[in-house]
Amino acid sequence: MVVYVGPGVTLRAVHPEILERAGMAGMRVASYSEKGGVGKSAAAAGMAATARERVRAGKLGTVFAVDLDPRGTFTSELGLDPEALPCSLNDLLAADPKGEKGLAADVLLEASEAWSGINVLAAERALAHRETDQSTGIEFRLRSGLDGVVTDNDLAVIDLPPRAGGKLVVAGLAAATHVVIPATLDEDGRIGAREALDTIRQVQETYNPGLHVVGIVPSIVPGGKSTLGDAIGKFLADTYGPLYRDDLAIPRYSIRQQTRFAKVPITTQTGKEATALMKAYDDILTAAGVTA
């Protein structure tokens, strides 16, 4: 059976029963690269911020933010202190659900007032211990934990750690319906995208055949001419064809770092730079099929 999972990407499903497990309610969009510093968490925060505006407009149900990176960058930007959490995603992944679904509801936290309305599965450093957890089925615990919590009109934005595979990355990709690959137009971005696709394809062949690759999205793109940036962009376009989405490029503006420092959504800002960033993040949601 050949399964279409994204522009230019197909696979042969060798285990039909896995397809039955792939049915997941709601949209679950992961942000992933195997290199740090490419705007992965920034993309997650931007998608969460613009999705929150869709909720306010009555076009979306509830937004969930899922932080699988033990560094807690996404958690911190949402106004929570990774060092002082009453509960975290680690609690969900460490416990054997014994077949019970929807356990994510037990460890959800509310984001800060600036991000009001967003429900968070927060990260703490102890989450790193799950990488060496040999428990059976840990790769499916996030997926089953979200089942019944994320419903048909909801969106979960999942920030993955920048590493090659591992239990946390696989758990996130197994729980996702879509994945976005942010890539700076340099060697880190190019390598991070290539290696992320390798991991994604392995997950598609095993844990989640229905996982859809939205595309490789140019990230933190500076204004003006860049010989290296143009060369990397051409390489990505030539190598990955329509999977390279330069139409979704995320520009580099200082307002992005200002909002991160202030722990407020980009949607609280005004001006041309903030508007351009909001449009970029919103366009990515639309490309992923999130109701506009």
GROMACS .gro file of C-alpha atoms in nm:
model
  292
    1MET     CA    1   0.000   0.000   0.000
    2VAL     CA    2   0.147   0.337  -0.103
    3VAL     CA    3   0.062   0.627   0.126
    4TYR     CA    4   0.097   0.996   0.029
    5VAL     CA    5   0.244   1.194   0.319
    6GLY     CA    6   0.356   1.521   0.166
    7PRO     CA    7   0.473   1.691  -0.153
    8GLY     CA    8   0.718   1.458  -0.318
    9VAL     CA    9   0.723   1.215  -0.027
   10THR     CA   10   0.559   0.873  -0.027
   11LEU     CA   11   0.617   0.550   0.158
   12ARG     CA   12   0.507   0.191   0.147
   13ALA     CA   13   0.315   0.091   0.460
   14VAL     CA   14   0.420  -0.260   0.556
   15HIS     CA   15   0.200  -0.279   0.866
   16PRO     CA   16  -0.165  -0.198   0.778
   17GLU     CA   17  -0.269  -0.210   1.145
   18ILE     CA   18  -0.055   0.099   1.207
   19LEU     CA   19  -0.282   0.292   0.972
   20GLU     CA   20  -0.575   0.223   1.202
   21ARG     CA   21  -0.384   0.374   1.494
   22ALA     CA   22  -0.301   0.683   1.290
   23GLY     CA   23  -0.648   0.840   1.321
   24MET     CA   24  -0.604   1.139   1.551
   25ALA     CA   25  -0.855   1.412   1.632
   26GLY     CA   26  -0.767   1.775   1.572
   27MET     CA   27  -0.459   1.922   1.408
   28ARG     CA   28  -0.122   1.853   1.570
   29VAL     CA   29   0.158   2.051   1.406
   30ALA     CA   30   0.519   1.981   1.508
   31SER     CA   31   0.816   2.213   1.455
   32TYR     CA   32   1.135   2.015   1.401
   33SER     CA   33   1.496   2.045   1.288
   34GLU     CA   34   1.798   1.845   1.395
   35LYS     CA   35   2.002   2.162   1.437
   36GLY     CA   36   1.950   2.427   1.703
   37GLY     CA   37   1.938   2.800   1.634
   38VAL     CA   38   1.725   2.769   1.321
   39GLY     CA   39   1.405   2.923   1.459
   40LYS     CA   40   1.232   2.599   1.557
   41SER     CA   41   1.089   2.721   1.888
   42ALA     CA   42   1.024   3.064   1.737
   43ALA     CA   43   0.809   2.899   1.470
   44ALA     CA   44   0.619   2.706   1.737
   45ALA     CA   45   0.557   3.023   1.940
   46GLY     CA   46   0.453   3.214   1.629
   47MET     CA   47   0.206   2.944   1.522
   48ALA     CA   48   0.061   2.932   1.874
   49ALA     CA   49   0.021   3.311   1.878
   50THR     CA   50  -0.155   3.332   1.543
   51ALA     CA   51  -0.368   3.027   1.621
   52ARG     CA   52  -0.479   3.205   1.938
   53GLU     CA   53  -0.610   3.487   1.720
   54ARG     CA   54  -0.808   3.235   1.516
   55VAL     CA   55  -0.964   3.112   1.840
   56ARG     CA   56  -1.065   3.468   1.925
   57ALA     CA   57  -1.222   3.500   1.580
   58GLY     CA   58  -1.425   3.185   1.639
   59LYS     CA   59  -1.242   2.988   1.369
   60LEU     CA   60  -1.064   2.742   1.597
   61GLY     CA   61  -1.145   2.561   1.919
   62THR     CA   62  -0.861   2.542   2.171
   63VAL     CA   63  -0.485   2.584   2.127
   64PHE     CA   64  -0.250   2.345   2.306
   65ALA     CA   65   0.124   2.406   2.331
   66VAL     CA   66   0.336   2.093   2.375
   67ASP     CA   67   0.702   2.136   2.468
   68LEU     CA   68   0.914   1.824   2.420
   69ASP     CA   69   1.247   2.007   2.448
   70PRO     CA   70   1.395   1.965   2.800
   71ARG     CA   71   1.552   2.311   2.768
   72GLY     CA   72   1.200   2.452   2.799
   73THR     CA   73   1.240   2.741   2.553
   74PHE     CA   74   0.877   2.720   2.435
   75THR     CA   75   0.754   2.677   2.795
   76SER     CA   76   0.946   2.984   2.907
   77GLU     CA   77   0.819   3.200   2.623
   78LEU     CA   78   0.464   3.111   2.724
   79GLY     CA   79   0.534   3.271   3.061
   80LEU     CA   80   0.599   2.958   3.266
   81ASP     CA   81   0.914   2.888   3.465
   82PRO     CA   82   1.058   2.545   3.368
   83GLU     CA   83   1.233   2.535   3.707
   84ALA     CA   84   0.911   2.581   3.909
   85LEU     CA   85   0.637   2.373   3.748
   86PRO     CA   86   0.369   2.193   3.951
   87CYS     CA   87   0.360   1.926   3.679
   88SER     CA   88   0.505   1.874   3.334
   89LEU     CA   89   0.503   1.662   3.022
   90ASN     CA   90   0.761   1.445   3.195
   91ASP     CA   91   0.489   1.325   3.434
   92LEU     CA   92   0.276   1.213   3.141
   93LEU     CA   93   0.555   1.030   2.958
   94ALA     CA   94   0.698   0.865   3.270
   95ALA     CA   95   0.374   0.689   3.364
   96ASP     CA   96   0.239   0.374   3.201
   97PRO     CA   97  -0.116   0.472   3.091
   98LYS     CA   98  -0.225   0.106   3.099
   99GLY     CA   99  -0.442   0.163   2.795
  100GLU     CA  100  -0.613   0.477   2.929
  101LYS     CA  101  -0.634   0.774   2.692
  102GLY     CA  102  -0.662   1.147   2.756
  103LEU     CA  103  -0.418   1.159   3.049
  104ALA     CA  104  -0.265   1.482   2.917
  105ALA     CA  105  -0.557   1.660   3.081
  106ASP     CA  106  -0.402   1.581   3.421
  107VAL     CA  107  -0.082   1.774   3.352
  108LEU     CA  108  -0.209   2.071   3.151
  109LEU     CA  109  -0.112   2.416   3.273
  110GLU     CA  110  -0.247   2.756   3.178
  111ALA     CA  111  -0.008   2.987   2.997
  112SER     CA  112   0.059   3.332   3.142
  113GLU     CA  113  -0.197   3.609   3.117
  114ALA     CA  114  -0.027   3.747   2.806
  115TRP     CA  115  -0.089   3.410   2.640
  116SER     CA  116  -0.429   3.351   2.802
  117GLY     CA  117  -0.637   3.073   2.651
  118ILE     CA  118  -0.345   2.847   2.562
  119ASN     CA  119  -0.314   2.516   2.745
  120VAL     CA  120   0.043   2.399   2.797
  121LEU     CA  121   0.214   2.063   2.832
  122ALA     CA  122   0.529   2.215   2.976
  123ALA     CA  123   0.889   2.099   2.968
  124GLU     CA  124   1.141   2.074   3.248
  125ARG     CA  125   1.497   1.942   3.253
  126ALA     CA  126   1.383   1.612   3.405
  127LEU     CA  127   1.212   1.543   3.072
  128ALA     CA  128   1.557   1.451   2.939
  129HIS     CA  129   1.544   1.133   3.150
  130ARG     CA  130   1.281   0.993   2.913
  131GLU     CA  131   1.548   0.957   2.644
  132THR     CA  132   1.686   0.656   2.832
  133ASP     CA  133   1.348   0.525   2.945
  134GLN     CA  134   1.316   0.164   2.830
  135SER     CA  135   0.944   0.136   2.910
  136THR     CA  136   0.737  -0.039   2.646
  137GLY     CA  137   0.528   0.197   2.435
  138ILE     CA  138   0.674   0.524   2.556
  139GLU     CA  139   0.673   0.645   2.195
  140PHE     CA  140   0.291   0.639   2.193
  141ARG     CA  141   0.224   0.798   2.533
  142LEU     CA  142   0.194   1.154   2.406
  143ARG     CA  143  -0.039   1.048   2.127
  144SER     CA  144  -0.269   0.853   2.358
  145GLY     CA  145  -0.244   1.126   2.620
  146LEU     CA  146  -0.373   1.383   2.372
  147ASP     CA  147  -0.654   1.159   2.245
  148GLY     CA  148  -0.982   1.291   2.380
  149VAL     CA  149  -0.814   1.614   2.493
  150VAL     CA  150  -0.735   1.761   2.152
  151THR     CA  151  -1.066   1.738   1.965
  152ASP     CA  152  -1.167   1.794   1.606
  153ASN     CA  153  -1.165   2.176   1.604
  154ASP     CA  154  -0.852   2.213   1.819
  155LEU     CA  155  -0.485   2.267   1.741
  156ALA     CA  156  -0.178   2.137   1.924
  157VAL     CA  157   0.157   2.299   1.841
  158ILE     CA  158   0.446   2.066   1.929
  159ASP     CA  159   0.804   2.189   1.974
  160LEU     CA  160   1.055   1.905   1.933
  161PRO     CA  161   1.413   1.897   2.060
  162PRO     CA  162   1.686   1.954   1.797
  163ARG     CA  163   1.833   1.608   1.798
  164ALA     CA  164   1.860   1.303   1.577
  165GLY     CA  165   1.571   1.081   1.669
  166GLY     CA  166   1.546   0.970   2.030
  167LYS     CA  167   1.244   0.890   2.242
  168LEU     CA  168   1.119   1.250   2.271
  169VAL     CA  169   1.142   1.326   1.900
  170VAL     CA  170   0.973   0.999   1.808
  171ALA     CA  171   0.698   1.055   2.066
  172GLY     CA  172   0.631   1.400   1.920
  173LEU     CA  173   0.629   1.285   1.559
  174ALA     CA  174   0.412   0.985   1.647
  175ALA     CA  175   0.160   1.226   1.801
  176ALA     CA  176   0.166   1.480   1.517
  177THR     CA  177  -0.053   1.505   1.210
  178HIS     CA  178   0.181   1.755   1.039
  179VAL     CA  179   0.543   1.865   1.071
  180VAL     CA  180   0.711   2.189   0.968
  181ILE     CA  181   1.090   2.202   0.921
  182PRO     CA  182   1.232   2.554   0.980
  183ALA     CA  183   1.567   2.602   0.806
  184THR     CA  184   1.800   2.899   0.820
  185LEU     CA  185   1.967   2.955   0.484
  186ASP     CA  186   2.307   2.837   0.599
  187GLU     CA  187   2.481   2.505   0.666
  188ASP     CA  188   2.304   2.449   0.998
  189GLY     CA  189   1.967   2.496   0.832
  190ARG     CA  190   2.055   2.272   0.539
  191ILE     CA  191   2.195   1.991   0.754
  192GLY     CA  192   1.916   2.021   1.012
  193ALA     CA  193   1.651   1.988   0.740
  194ARG     CA  194   1.821   1.692   0.571
  195GLU     CA  195   1.860   1.500   0.894
  196ALA     CA  196   1.510   1.589   1.014
  197LEU     CA  197   1.366   1.443   0.693
  198ASP     CA  198   1.561   1.122   0.751
  199THR     CA  199   1.408   1.085   1.097
  200ILE     CA  200   1.061   1.182   0.977
  201ARG     CA  201   1.069   0.917   0.706
  202GLN     CA  202   1.168   0.651   0.959
  203VAL     CA  203   0.874   0.752   1.177
  204GLN     CA  204   0.643   0.746   0.874
  205GLU     CA  205   0.754   0.392   0.800
  206THR     CA  206   0.689   0.271   1.154
  207TYR     CA  207   0.499   0.478   1.409
  208ASN     CA  208   0.297   0.727   1.203
  209PRO     CA  209   0.239   0.661   0.831
  210GLY     CA  210  -0.011   0.948   0.814
  211LEU     CA  211   0.239   1.215   0.918
  212HIS     CA  212   0.230   1.496   0.661
  213VAL     CA  213   0.536   1.709   0.588
  214VAL     CA  214   0.418   2.068   0.537
  215GLY     CA  215   0.758   2.164   0.406
  216ILE     CA  216   1.104   2.301   0.467
  217VAL     CA  217   1.043   2.664   0.560
  218PRO     CA  218   1.319   2.926   0.524
  219SER     CA  219   1.362   3.074   0.871
  220ILE     CA  220   1.518   3.389   1.020
  221VAL     CA  221   1.568   3.516   0.666
  222PRO     CA  222   1.756   3.848   0.657
  223GLY     CA  223   1.659   4.127   0.424
  224GLY     CA  224   1.875   4.215   0.126
  225LYS     CA  225   2.092   4.005  -0.097
  226SER     CA  226   2.282   3.706   0.042
  227THR     CA  227   2.506   3.498  -0.184
  228LEU     CA  228   2.514   3.211   0.065
  229GLY     CA  229   2.144   3.235   0.140
  230ASP     CA  230   2.059   3.230  -0.229
  231ALA     CA  231   2.288   2.930  -0.284
  232ILE     CA  232   2.140   2.734   0.009
  233GLY     CA  233   1.788   2.821  -0.100
  234LYS     CA  234   1.861   2.699  -0.453
  235PHE     CA  235   2.017   2.381  -0.317
  236LEU     CA  236   1.710   2.309  -0.102
  237ALA     CA  237   1.474   2.383  -0.392
  238ASP     CA  238   1.673   2.165  -0.634
  239THR     CA  239   1.705   1.881  -0.381
  240TYR     CA  240   1.355   1.874  -0.234
  241GLY     CA  241   1.142   2.034  -0.504
  242PRO     CA  242   0.797   2.146  -0.386
  243LEU     CA  243   0.883   2.036  -0.032
  244TYR     CA  244   1.092   2.354  -0.010
  245ARG     CA  245   0.843   2.630   0.075
  246ASP     CA  246   1.006   2.966   0.010
  247ASP     CA  247   0.653   3.107  -0.014
  248LEU     CA  248   0.628   3.054   0.365
  249ALA     CA  249   0.961   3.220   0.453
  250ILE     CA  250   0.989   3.365   0.804
  251PRO     CA  251   1.180   3.697   0.800
  252ARG     CA  252   1.438   3.802   1.057
  253TYR     CA  253   1.324   4.101   1.258
  254SER     CA  254   1.436   4.225   1.599
  255ILE     CA  255   1.076   4.242   1.718
  256ARG     CA  256   1.082   3.862   1.735
  257GLN     CA  257   1.357   3.862   2.000
  258GLN     CA  258   1.191   4.150   2.184
  259THR     CA  259   0.866   3.956   2.222
  260ARG     CA  260   1.055   3.645   2.329
  261PHE     CA  261   1.234   3.842   2.602
  262ALA     CA  262   0.906   4.002   2.715
  263LYS     CA  263   0.726   3.665   2.697
  264VAL     CA  264   0.437   3.806   2.494
  265PRO     CA  265   0.284   3.688   2.164
  266ILE     CA  266   0.396   3.853   1.842
  267THR     CA  267   0.026   3.932   1.788
  268THR     CA  268   0.039   4.192   2.068
  269GLN     CA  269   0.274   4.407   1.859
  270THR     CA  270   0.213   4.659   1.583
  271GLY     CA  271   0.416   4.783   1.291
  272LYS     CA  272   0.540   4.641   0.962
  273GLU     CA  273   0.785   4.392   1.110
  274ALA     CA  274   0.535   4.236   1.350
  275THR     CA  275   0.272   4.224   1.075
  276ALA     CA  276   0.512   4.046   0.840
  277LEU     CA  277   0.596   3.786   1.104
  278MET     CA  278   0.230   3.731   1.190
  279LYS     CA  279   0.150   3.673   0.824
  280ALA     CA  280   0.436   3.423   0.790
  281TYR     CA  281   0.323   3.218   1.091
  282ASP     CA  282  -0.041   3.236   0.987
  283ASP     CA  283   0.045   3.124   0.634
  284ILE     CA  284   0.222   2.819   0.778
  285LEU     CA  285  -0.092   2.725   0.972
  286THR     CA  286  -0.297   2.759   0.653
  287ALA     CA  287  -0.046   2.545   0.462
  288ALA     CA  288  -0.086   2.279   0.731
  289GLY     CA  289  -0.460   2.281   0.672
  290VAL     CA  290  -0.562   2.460   0.992
  291THR     CA  291  -0.901   2.625   0.942
  292ALA     CA  292  -0.852   2.993   0.846
   0.00000   0.00000   0.00000
